[in-house]
mmCIF file of C-alpha atoms and ligand atoms in Angstrom:
data_model
loop_
_atom_site.group_PDB
_atom_site.id
_atom_site.type_symbol
_atom_site.label_atom_id
_atom_site.label_comp_id
_atom_site.label_asym_id
_atom_site.label_seq_id
_atom_site.Cartn_x
_atom_site.Cartn_y
_atom_site.Cartn_z
ATOM 1 C CA MET C 111 -138.430 80.861 -84.975
ATOM 2 C CA ASP C 112 -138.905 78.295 -87.693
ATOM 3 C CA ILE C 113 -139.900 75.166 -85.687
ATOM 4 C CA LYS C 114 -138.459 72.880 -88.420
ATOM 5 C CA ARG C 115 -135.142 74.499 -88.393
ATOM 6 C CA ALA C 116 -134.969 74.622 -84.518
ATOM 7 C CA PHE C 117 -135.444 70.778 -84.501
ATOM 8 C CA ASN C 118 -133.159 70.055 -87.462
ATOM 9 C CA LEU C 119 -130.190 71.884 -85.897
ATOM 10 C CA PRO C 120 -129.623 69.595 -82.904
ATOM 11 C CA ILE C 121 -130.108 66.582 -85.186
ATOM 12 C CA CYS C 122 -127.332 67.852 -87.510
ATOM 13 C CA LEU C 123 -125.021 68.566 -84.671
ATOM 14 C CA CYS C 124 -125.583 65.062 -83.200
ATOM 15 C CA LEU C 125 -124.825 63.627 -86.670
ATOM 16 C CA ILE C 126 -121.625 65.724 -86.836
ATOM 17 C CA VAL C 127 -120.577 64.648 -83.403
ATOM 18 C CA GLU C 128 -121.279 60.933 -84.220
ATOM 19 C CA GLN C 129 -119.430 61.191 -87.416
ATOM 20 C CA GLU C 130 -116.325 62.646 -85.656
ATOM 21 C CA LYS C 131 -116.544 59.906 -83.070
ATOM 22 C CA LEU C 132 -116.703 57.359 -85.770
ATOM 23 C CA SER C 133 -113.705 58.609 -87.690
ATOM 24 C CA HIS C 134 -111.807 58.928 -84.373
ATOM 25 C CA ILE C 135 -112.596 55.273 -83.693
ATOM 26 C CA MET C 136 -111.516 54.323 -87.283
ATOM 27 C CA ASP C 137 -108.171 56.219 -86.945
ATOM 28 C CA ASN C 138 -107.520 54.539 -83.612
ATOM 29 C CA LYS C 139 -108.369 51.110 -84.869
ATOM 30 C CA LYS C 140 -105.298 49.058 -85.624
ATOM 31 C CA GLN C 141 -104.809 48.422 -89.337
ATOM 32 C CA SER C 142 -104.175 44.752 -90.177
ATOM 33 C CA LEU C 143 -100.941 43.836 -91.811
ATOM 34 C CA ILE C 144 -99.863 40.428 -93.037
ATOM 35 C CA TYR C 145 -96.075 40.243 -93.124
ATOM 36 C CA LEU C 146 -94.333 37.579 -95.305
ATOM 37 C CA ALA C 147 -90.973 36.631 -93.632
ATOM 38 C CA ALA C 148 -88.734 34.570 -95.923
ATOM 39 C CA ALA C 149 -85.151 34.249 -97.353
ATOM 40 C CA SER C 150 -85.072 35.659 -100.884
ATOM 41 C CA HIS C 151 -86.110 33.284 -103.739
ATOM 42 C CA SER C 152 -88.358 31.308 -101.402
ATOM 43 C CA GLY C 153 -91.580 31.865 -103.336
ATOM 44 C CA SER C 154 -92.692 35.096 -101.573
ATOM 45 C CA THR C 155 -93.752 36.897 -104.884
ATOM 46 C CA MET C 156 -96.067 33.968 -105.754
ATOM 47 C CA LEU C 157 -97.479 33.661 -102.232
ATOM 48 C CA ALA C 158 -98.029 37.411 -102.057
ATOM 49 C CA MET C 159 -99.891 37.450 -105.320
ATOM 50 C CA LEU C 160 -101.929 34.490 -104.323
ATOM 51 C CA LEU C 161 -102.965 36.279 -101.040
ATOM 52 C CA GLY C 162 -103.458 39.546 -102.772
ATOM 53 C CA ALA C 163 -106.002 37.968 -105.138
ATOM 54 C CA HIS C 164 -108.370 37.509 -102.201
ATOM 55 C CA PRO C 165 -110.881 40.354 -102.280
ATOM 56 C CA ASP C 166 -110.359 41.264 -98.605
ATOM 57 C CA LEU C 167 -106.492 41.457 -98.993
ATOM 58 C CA CYS C 168 -104.145 43.502 -101.051
ATOM 59 C CA SER C 169 -100.586 42.913 -101.958
ATOM 60 C CA VAL C 170 -98.328 45.459 -103.718
ATOM 61 C CA GLY C 171 -95.076 43.711 -103.035
ATOM 62 C CA GLU C 172 -92.455 44.935 -100.518
ATOM 63 C CA LEU C 173 -93.708 47.907 -98.502
ATOM 64 C CA LYS C 174 -90.079 48.848 -97.666
ATOM 65 C CA ALA C 175 -89.880 49.760 -101.368
ATOM 66 C CA GLY C 176 -86.160 49.662 -102.009
ATOM 67 C CA HIS C 177 -84.535 51.239 -105.170
ATOM 68 C CA LEU C 178 -86.946 50.627 -108.109
ATOM 69 C CA GLY C 179 -84.732 51.835 -110.956
ATOM 70 C CA ASP C 180 -85.474 54.212 -113.750
ATOM 71 C CA LYS C 181 -88.736 56.160 -113.388
ATOM 72 C CA ASN C 182 -89.034 56.336 -117.143
ATOM 73 C CA SER C 183 -89.142 52.564 -117.664
ATOM 74 C CA TYR C 184 -90.235 50.854 -114.427
ATOM 75 C CA LEU C 185 -93.448 49.068 -114.859
ATOM 76 C CA CYS C 186 -96.221 48.277 -112.346
ATOM 77 C CA SER C 187 -97.441 44.674 -112.684
ATOM 78 C CA CYS C 188 -100.635 46.087 -114.396
ATOM 79 C CA LYS C 189 -98.103 46.856 -117.116
ATOM 80 C CA SER C 190 -98.585 50.656 -116.964
ATOM 81 C CA LEU C 191 -95.540 52.771 -116.357
ATOM 82 C CA LEU C 192 -95.486 53.096 -112.590
ATOM 83 C CA GLU C 193 -95.465 56.859 -112.824
ATOM 84 C CA GLU C 194 -98.837 56.544 -114.819
ATOM 85 C CA CYS C 195 -100.638 53.854 -112.719
ATOM 86 C CA GLU C 196 -103.903 55.101 -111.403
ATOM 87 C CA PHE C 197 -103.683 52.853 -108.264
ATOM 88 C CA TRP C 198 -100.349 54.327 -107.256
ATOM 89 C CA ARG C 199 -101.716 57.854 -108.000
ATOM 90 C CA GLY C 200 -104.478 57.079 -105.625
ATOM 91 C CA VAL C 201 -102.117 55.832 -102.938
ATOM 92 C CA SER C 202 -100.101 59.020 -103.229
ATOM 93 C CA GLU C 203 -103.175 61.177 -102.894
ATOM 94 C CA LYS C 204 -104.342 59.156 -99.782
ATOM 95 C CA MET C 205 -100.824 59.648 -98.285
ATOM 96 C CA ALA C 206 -101.158 63.369 -98.949
ATOM 97 C CA SER C 207 -104.513 63.558 -97.234
ATOM 98 C CA ARG C 208 -102.656 62.138 -94.134
ATOM 99 C CA GLY C 209 -100.123 64.918 -94.431
ATOM 100 C CA GLN C 210 -97.450 62.702 -96.031
ATOM 101 C CA SER C 211 -95.640 63.732 -99.142
ATOM 102 C CA PHE C 212 -95.215 60.483 -101.108
ATOM 103 C CA CYS C 213 -93.638 59.238 -104.223
ATOM 104 C CA ILE C 214 -93.235 55.432 -104.610
ATOM 105 C CA PHE C 215 -89.744 55.913 -106.088
ATOM 106 C CA ASP C 216 -88.635 57.436 -102.736
ATOM 107 C CA ALA C 217 -91.073 55.838 -100.400
ATOM 108 C CA GLY C 218 -89.156 56.541 -97.235
ATOM 109 C CA THR C 219 -90.664 53.578 -95.459
ATOM 110 C CA ASP C 220 -87.522 51.390 -95.018
ATOM 111 C CA ILE C 221 -85.962 51.279 -91.592
ATOM 112 C CA ARG C 222 -82.718 52.548 -93.002
ATOM 113 C CA SER C 223 -84.269 55.712 -94.663
ATOM 114 C CA ASN C 224 -82.283 58.708 -93.782
ATOM 115 C CA ALA C 225 -80.224 56.894 -91.129
ATOM 116 C CA SER C 226 -76.901 58.294 -89.891
ATOM 117 C CA PRO C 227 -73.673 56.197 -90.445
ATOM 118 C CA TYR C 228 -73.911 55.218 -86.716
ATOM 119 C CA VAL C 229 -77.552 54.058 -86.919
ATOM 120 C CA LEU C 230 -76.833 52.188 -90.315
ATOM 121 C CA PHE C 231 -73.974 50.415 -88.708
ATOM 122 C CA LEU C 232 -76.154 49.255 -85.793
ATOM 123 C CA LEU C 233 -79.019 48.137 -88.152
ATOM 124 C CA LYS C 234 -76.732 46.098 -90.337
ATOM 125 C CA PRO C 235 -76.514 42.809 -88.283
ATOM 126 C CA LEU C 236 -79.451 40.562 -88.794
ATOM 127 C CA VAL C 237 -81.721 39.939 -85.776
ATOM 128 C CA ARG C 238 -80.429 37.635 -83.063
ATOM 129 C CA ARG C 239 -81.343 36.476 -79.621
ATOM 130 C CA ARG C 240 -83.054 38.717 -77.118
ATOM 131 C CA SER C 241 -79.894 39.855 -75.199
ATOM 132 C CA VAL C 242 -78.166 40.944 -78.409
ATOM 133 C CA GLU C 243 -81.248 42.801 -79.558
ATOM 134 C CA TRP C 244 -81.544 44.448 -76.166
ATOM 135 C CA MET C 245 -77.995 45.758 -76.577
ATOM 136 C CA ARG C 246 -78.745 46.899 -80.117
ATOM 137 C CA ASP C 247 -81.756 48.975 -78.921
ATOM 138 C CA VAL C 248 -79.802 50.516 -76.009
ATOM 139 C CA LEU C 249 -77.077 51.693 -78.475
ATOM 140 C CA LEU C 250 -79.558 52.930 -81.066
ATOM 141 C CA ASN C 251 -81.484 54.835 -78.341
ATOM 142 C CA ILE C 252 -78.418 56.814 -77.550
ATOM 143 C CA SER C 253 -78.951 58.556 -80.884
ATOM 144 C CA PRO C 254 -81.385 61.463 -80.770
ATOM 145 C CA SER C 255 -81.693 61.310 -84.532
ATOM 146 C CA TRP C 256 -82.748 57.585 -84.334
ATOM 147 C CA ARG C 257 -85.430 58.313 -81.740
ATOM 148 C CA LYS C 258 -86.911 61.004 -83.905
ATOM 149 C CA GLN C 259 -86.572 59.046 -87.092
ATOM 150 C CA LEU C 260 -88.154 55.823 -85.658
ATOM 151 C CA ALA C 261 -91.203 57.735 -84.506
ATOM 152 C CA ARG C 262 -91.504 59.289 -88.041
ATOM 153 C CA LEU C 263 -90.974 55.967 -89.792
ATOM 154 C CA GLN C 264 -93.614 54.235 -87.529
ATOM 155 C CA ARG C 265 -96.209 56.883 -88.388
ATOM 156 C CA ARG C 266 -95.224 56.883 -92.162
ATOM 157 C CA ASN C 267 -95.580 52.965 -92.418
ATOM 158 C CA ALA C 268 -98.852 52.996 -90.675
ATOM 159 C CA ASP C 269 -100.174 55.696 -92.980
ATOM 160 C CA TYR C 270 -98.793 53.908 -95.988
ATOM 161 C CA VAL C 271 -100.489 50.613 -95.071
ATOM 162 C CA ARG C 272 -103.753 52.466 -94.329
ATOM 163 C CA ALA C 273 -103.530 54.315 -97.724
ATOM 164 C CA VAL C 274 -102.929 51.076 -99.678
ATOM 165 C CA ALA C 275 -105.797 49.327 -97.920
ATOM 166 C CA GLU C 276 -108.096 52.234 -98.531
ATOM 167 C CA GLN C 277 -107.038 52.516 -102.321
ATOM 168 C CA ALA C 278 -107.570 48.732 -102.784
ATOM 169 C CA GLY C 279 -110.736 48.553 -100.600
ATOM 170 C CA ALA C 280 -109.173 45.823 -98.583
ATOM 171 C CA ASP C 281 -109.296 44.812 -94.894
ATOM 172 C CA ALA C 282 -105.632 43.963 -94.676
ATOM 173 C CA VAL C 283 -102.434 44.554 -96.604
ATOM 174 C CA VAL C 284 -99.757 41.921 -97.375
ATOM 175 C CA ASP C 285 -96.182 43.203 -96.925
ATOM 176 C CA SER C 286 -93.663 40.854 -98.541
ATOM 177 C CA SER C 287 -90.604 42.878 -97.484
ATOM 178 C CA LYS C 288 -89.312 39.486 -96.042
ATOM 179 C CA THR C 289 -86.454 40.842 -93.670
ATOM 180 C CA GLY C 290 -86.542 40.230 -89.919
ATOM 181 C CA ILE C 291 -85.156 43.543 -88.911
ATOM 182 C CA ARG C 292 -88.011 45.479 -90.533
ATOM 183 C CA LEU C 293 -90.494 43.061 -88.903
ATOM 184 C CA LYS C 294 -88.869 43.603 -85.441
ATOM 185 C CA TYR C 295 -89.574 47.345 -85.612
ATOM 186 C CA LEU C 296 -92.981 47.042 -87.283
ATOM 187 C CA LEU C 297 -94.128 44.893 -84.338
ATOM 188 C CA LYS C 298 -93.580 47.839 -82.052
ATOM 189 C CA ASN C 299 -95.941 49.958 -84.208
ATOM 190 C CA LYS C 300 -99.042 50.787 -82.193
ATOM 191 C CA ASP C 301 -101.163 51.433 -85.179
ATOM 192 C CA LEU C 302 -100.592 48.009 -86.816
ATOM 193 C CA ASP C 303 -101.965 44.594 -86.051
ATOM 194 C CA ILE C 304 -99.426 42.167 -87.540
ATOM 195 C CA LYS C 305 -99.637 38.542 -88.379
ATOM 196 C CA VAL C 306 -96.650 36.719 -89.819
ATOM 197 C CA VAL C 307 -96.476 34.023 -92.506
ATOM 198 C CA TRP C 308 -92.974 32.541 -92.418
ATOM 199 C CA LEU C 309 -92.406 30.914 -95.839
ATOM 200 C CA VAL C 310 -89.698 28.283 -95.862
ATOM 201 C CA ARG C 311 -88.212 26.613 -98.978
ATOM 202 C CA ASP C 312 -85.611 23.767 -99.192
ATOM 203 C CA GLY C 313 -82.280 25.652 -98.938
ATOM 204 C CA ARG C 314 -80.916 23.753 -101.900
ATOM 205 C CA GLY C 315 -83.619 25.217 -104.178
ATOM 206 C CA VAL C 316 -82.789 28.712 -102.882
ATOM 207 C CA SER C 317 -79.063 28.243 -103.315
ATOM 208 C CA LEU C 318 -79.599 27.336 -106.988
ATOM 209 C CA ALA C 319 -81.680 30.483 -107.344
ATOM 210 C CA TYR C 320 -78.916 32.597 -105.721
ATOM 211 C CA LYS C 321 -76.448 30.945 -108.199
ATOM 212 C CA ASN C 322 -78.170 32.476 -111.176
ATOM 213 C CA PRO C 323 -81.092 34.819 -110.171
ATOM 214 C CA SER C 324 -82.226 35.834 -113.724
ATOM 215 C CA GLU C 325 -82.427 32.156 -114.838
ATOM 216 C CA TYR C 326 -84.073 30.610 -111.726
ATOM 217 C CA ALA C 327 -85.890 33.430 -109.961
ATOM 218 C CA ASP C 328 -87.270 36.055 -112.313
ATOM 219 C CA ALA C 329 -89.869 36.664 -115.089
ATOM 220 C CA LYS C 330 -90.114 33.858 -117.746
ATOM 221 C CA ASP C 331 -90.071 36.550 -120.395
ATOM 222 C CA PRO C 332 -86.591 38.080 -120.338
ATOM 223 C CA GLU C 333 -88.175 41.526 -121.352
ATOM 224 C CA PHE C 334 -89.663 41.745 -117.940
ATOM 225 C CA ARG C 335 -86.672 40.644 -115.845
ATOM 226 C CA GLY C 336 -85.303 43.094 -113.192
ATOM 227 C CA GLY C 337 -88.709 44.727 -112.901
ATOM 228 C CA GLY C 338 -89.032 45.581 -116.555
ATOM 229 C CA ALA C 339 -86.536 48.428 -116.105
ATOM 230 C CA GLU C 340 -83.059 48.915 -117.121
ATOM 231 C CA LYS C 341 -81.774 47.941 -113.780
ATOM 232 C CA THR C 342 -78.712 46.174 -112.497
ATOM 233 C CA GLN C 343 -79.448 42.437 -112.246
ATOM 234 C CA GLU C 344 -78.770 40.632 -108.893
ATOM 235 C CA GLN C 345 -75.398 39.187 -109.025
ATOM 236 C CA GLY C 346 -75.007 35.371 -108.838
ATOM 237 C CA ARG C 347 -73.159 33.814 -105.910
ATOM 238 C CA ASN C 348 -71.765 30.384 -105.341
ATOM 239 C CA VAL C 349 -73.784 27.713 -103.590
ATOM 240 C CA ALA C 350 -71.923 28.002 -100.124
ATOM 241 C CA ALA C 351 -72.649 31.706 -100.080
ATOM 242 C CA GLY C 352 -76.244 31.281 -101.045
ATOM 243 C CA ALA C 353 -76.675 28.623 -98.363
ATOM 244 C CA HIS C 354 -75.227 30.791 -95.750
ATOM 245 C CA GLU C 355 -77.552 33.608 -96.845
ATOM 246 C CA TRP C 356 -80.565 31.316 -96.746
ATOM 247 C CA LEU C 357 -79.578 30.031 -93.232
ATOM 248 C CA ARG C 358 -78.958 33.422 -91.731
ATOM 249 C CA CYS C 359 -82.289 34.862 -93.095
ATOM 250 C CA ASN C 360 -84.326 31.963 -91.629
ATOM 251 C CA GLN C 361 -82.506 32.187 -88.427
ATOM 252 C CA GLU C 362 -83.220 35.865 -88.250
ATOM 253 C CA THR C 363 -86.967 35.242 -88.808
ATOM 254 C CA GLU C 364 -86.894 32.617 -86.063
ATOM 255 C CA ALA C 365 -85.330 35.091 -83.614
ATOM 256 C CA VAL C 366 -88.279 37.564 -84.274
ATOM 257 C CA LEU C 367 -90.943 34.879 -84.106
ATOM 258 C CA ALA C 368 -89.532 33.853 -80.699
ATOM 259 C CA THR C 369 -90.768 37.250 -79.367
ATOM 260 C CA MET C 370 -94.316 36.746 -80.617
ATOM 261 C CA THR C 371 -97.163 34.569 -79.393
ATOM 262 C CA GLU C 372 -97.833 31.500 -81.360
ATOM 263 C CA ASP C 373 -101.316 32.517 -82.559
ATOM 264 C CA LYS C 374 -99.632 35.407 -84.453
ATOM 265 C CA TRP C 375 -97.533 33.470 -86.855
ATOM 266 C CA LEU C 376 -97.721 30.535 -89.287
ATOM 267 C CA LYS C 377 -95.008 28.480 -90.842
ATOM 268 C CA VAL C 378 -95.679 27.557 -94.567
ATOM 269 C CA HIS C 379 -93.466 25.389 -96.808
ATOM 270 C CA TYR C 380 -92.935 26.621 -100.421
ATOM 271 C CA GLU C 381 -93.267 22.958 -101.614
ATOM 272 C CA ASP C 382 -96.594 22.390 -99.887
ATOM 273 C CA LEU C 383 -97.896 25.570 -101.389
ATOM 274 C CA CYS C 384 -97.083 24.280 -104.844
ATOM 275 C CA ASP C 385 -98.231 20.652 -104.307
ATOM 276 C CA ASN C 386 -101.406 21.368 -102.369
ATOM 277 C CA THR C 387 -102.175 24.979 -103.214
ATOM 278 C CA GLU C 388 -105.835 25.019 -102.292
ATOM 279 C CA SER C 389 -105.524 23.342 -98.926
ATOM 280 C CA GLU C 390 -102.556 25.464 -97.920
ATOM 281 C CA LEU C 391 -104.266 28.673 -98.998
ATOM 282 C CA ASN C 392 -107.326 27.632 -96.912
ATOM 283 C CA ARG C 393 -105.048 27.186 -93.822
ATOM 284 C CA ILE C 394 -103.442 30.520 -94.515
ATOM 285 C CA PHE C 395 -106.657 32.416 -94.996
ATOM 286 C CA GLU C 396 -108.095 30.831 -91.843
ATOM 287 C CA PHE C 397 -105.072 31.998 -89.906
ATOM 288 C CA ILE C 398 -105.430 35.514 -91.305
ATOM 289 C CA GLY C 399 -109.171 35.559 -90.485
ATOM 290 C CA VAL C 400 -110.657 36.015 -93.931
ATOM 291 C CA ASN C 401 -113.054 33.718 -95.612
ATOM 292 C CA PRO C 402 -111.127 30.866 -97.552
ATOM 293 C CA GLY C 403 -114.208 30.439 -99.720
ATOM 294 C CA LYS C 404 -113.472 33.735 -101.506
ATOM 295 C CA LYS C 405 -109.960 32.581 -102.575
ATOM 296 C CA ARG C 406 -109.117 32.989 -106.341
ATOM 297 C CA MET C 407 -107.086 30.220 -107.895
ATOM 298 C CA ASP C 408 -106.955 32.251 -111.134
ATOM 299 C CA PHE C 409 -104.910 34.771 -109.193
ATOM 300 C CA LYS C 410 -103.034 36.270 -112.010
ATOM 301 C CA ALA C 411 -106.336 37.244 -113.660
ATOM 302 C CA VAL C 412 -107.095 39.500 -110.745
ATOM 303 C CA GLU C 413 -106.176 43.239 -110.956
ATOM 304 C CA HIS C 414 -102.747 43.618 -109.378
ATOM 305 C CA HIS C 415 -100.376 46.467 -108.736
ATOM 306 C CA VAL C 416 -97.299 44.734 -107.377
ATOM 307 C CA LEU C 417 -93.742 45.995 -107.480
ATOM 308 C CA GLY C 418 -90.548 43.941 -107.347
ATOM 309 C CA ASN C 419 -89.595 40.597 -108.716
ATOM 310 C CA GLY C 420 -90.155 40.079 -112.398
ATOM 311 C CA MET C 421 -92.232 36.961 -111.697
ATOM 312 C CA ARG C 422 -95.214 39.318 -111.113
ATOM 313 C CA PHE C 423 -95.406 39.713 -114.802
ATOM 314 C CA ASP C 424 -95.905 35.907 -115.516
ATOM 315 C CA SER C 425 -99.422 35.581 -116.892
ATOM 316 C CA SER C 426 -100.184 31.945 -116.043
ATOM 317 C CA SER C 427 -101.875 31.098 -112.750
ATOM 318 C CA LEU C 428 -100.629 27.503 -113.150
ATOM 319 C CA ILE C 429 -98.360 26.671 -110.039
ATOM 320 C CA THR C 430 -95.652 24.205 -110.541
ATOM 321 C CA LEU C 431 -93.031 23.168 -107.952
ATOM 322 C CA ASP C 432 -89.605 24.353 -108.990
ATOM 323 C CA ASP C 433 -87.261 21.596 -107.781
ATOM 324 C CA ARG C 434 -84.552 22.004 -110.494
ATOM 325 C CA TRP C 435 -81.876 21.823 -107.739
ATOM 326 C CA LYS C 436 -82.348 18.047 -107.823
ATOM 327 C CA THR C 437 -80.871 17.911 -111.325
ATOM 328 C CA GLU C 438 -78.929 21.138 -111.677
ATOM 329 C CA LEU C 439 -76.729 21.114 -108.573
ATOM 330 C CA THR C 440 -73.686 19.024 -108.851
ATOM 331 C CA GLN C 441 -72.611 16.582 -106.158
ATOM 332 C CA VAL C 442 -69.762 18.933 -105.238
ATOM 333 C CA GLU C 443 -72.329 21.760 -104.712
ATOM 334 C CA LEU C 444 -74.691 19.554 -102.782
ATOM 335 C CA ASN C 445 -71.760 18.745 -100.520
ATOM 336 C CA GLU C 446 -70.963 22.435 -100.122
ATOM 337 C CA PHE C 447 -74.600 23.106 -99.206
ATOM 338 C CA ALA C 448 -74.630 20.287 -96.721
ATOM 339 C CA GLN C 449 -71.540 21.641 -95.058
ATOM 340 C CA ALA C 450 -72.884 25.212 -94.803
ATOM 341 C CA ALA C 451 -76.548 24.539 -93.935
ATOM 342 C CA GLY C 452 -77.393 20.874 -94.048
ATOM 343 C CA GLY C 453 -78.205 20.559 -90.425
ATOM 344 C CA TYR C 454 -80.522 23.551 -90.479
ATOM 345 C CA ASN C 455 -82.147 22.288 -93.738
ATOM 346 C CA GLU C 456 -83.076 19.136 -91.937
ATOM 347 C CA SER C 457 -84.247 21.031 -88.840
ATOM 348 C CA VAL C 458 -86.876 22.882 -90.894
ATOM 349 C CA GLY C 459 -88.182 19.682 -92.575
ATOM 350 C CA TYR C 460 -86.021 18.687 -95.482
ATOM 351 C CA SER C 461 -84.277 15.236 -95.829
ATOM 352 C CA SER C 462 -80.724 15.357 -96.601
ATOM 353 C CA ASN C 463 -80.985 11.776 -98.100
ATOM 354 C CA GLU C 464 -82.681 13.286 -101.235
ATOM 355 C CA ARG C 465 -80.048 13.123 -103.843
ATOM 356 C CA ARG C 466 -79.883 14.177 -107.453
ATOM 357 C CA LEU C 467 -82.349 12.214 -109.670
HETATM 358 ZN ZN1 ZN X 272 -100.611 49.472 -111.638
#
């Protein structure tokens, strides 16, 4: 027998066994996910892009990937047609290697994907206190289709987060899906290690954005509004309705955070992020566990493949506080806001004495 071959064979076998052990350990290791929880129009697109510019993190927008609009015109933030973007092709390939057929226009990662009318009805109310959530889960678990669907969704979301991290070469992925109900179920995902950044903005600023989203909460260039696609624009709503939406979204986030340990979530104010960007980013990166020294203040210059709000197309990395509510909300509207959500606005740190300039 060839002595050399006789010795090489066991070495090769050992290497194969070690490699299999290693890939088993890698698959079993929880994937880090940073979840941005916020009401709409609170600055989550800006924060997601600031975080995603860190070399150890990746942000692609909302991983729940709602309706994106027309395939033939929807643009990735790299300004390629989404269908033609190499990054997203790579993500689809990595999903396929995990046995998941995947197309970003029909991602199937939303908690409501393929849900029956019964399940949709139960998923509709925002997250509330523990006893109510216990009842929701009892009623959902009666449905065999929900039990199967939830297991499939958890697996698909974990595979998706891993595929994005792998494609970007990042340690952690930022999910700016914002909603509390998605977060509630992701926290039960055994393959994900989740930290939450709760982004809060003065409710009066958010209410102004709700009043006219394309004017106050979209790309500066009208060509890129609504995702750069022929897509229905978000409808405006009056200040009282916007205030109520803002209030309920933040209360929902608080209900989910109450189920977590305090080291797993961090509250950030949009206004602090705009006024003291570097120090706030340092605080967030320390919380996430990545080196703050690697942050990029020229965050728009970094390669991004973000979907969602048109602000992702704005080219300037200059951050300025948007407090147009101080001059553009009328006294009547300010009173409407105060009546709907003034007390809560104060409880999260905003003075009601600040009147129009
Ligand atoms: Zn792209």
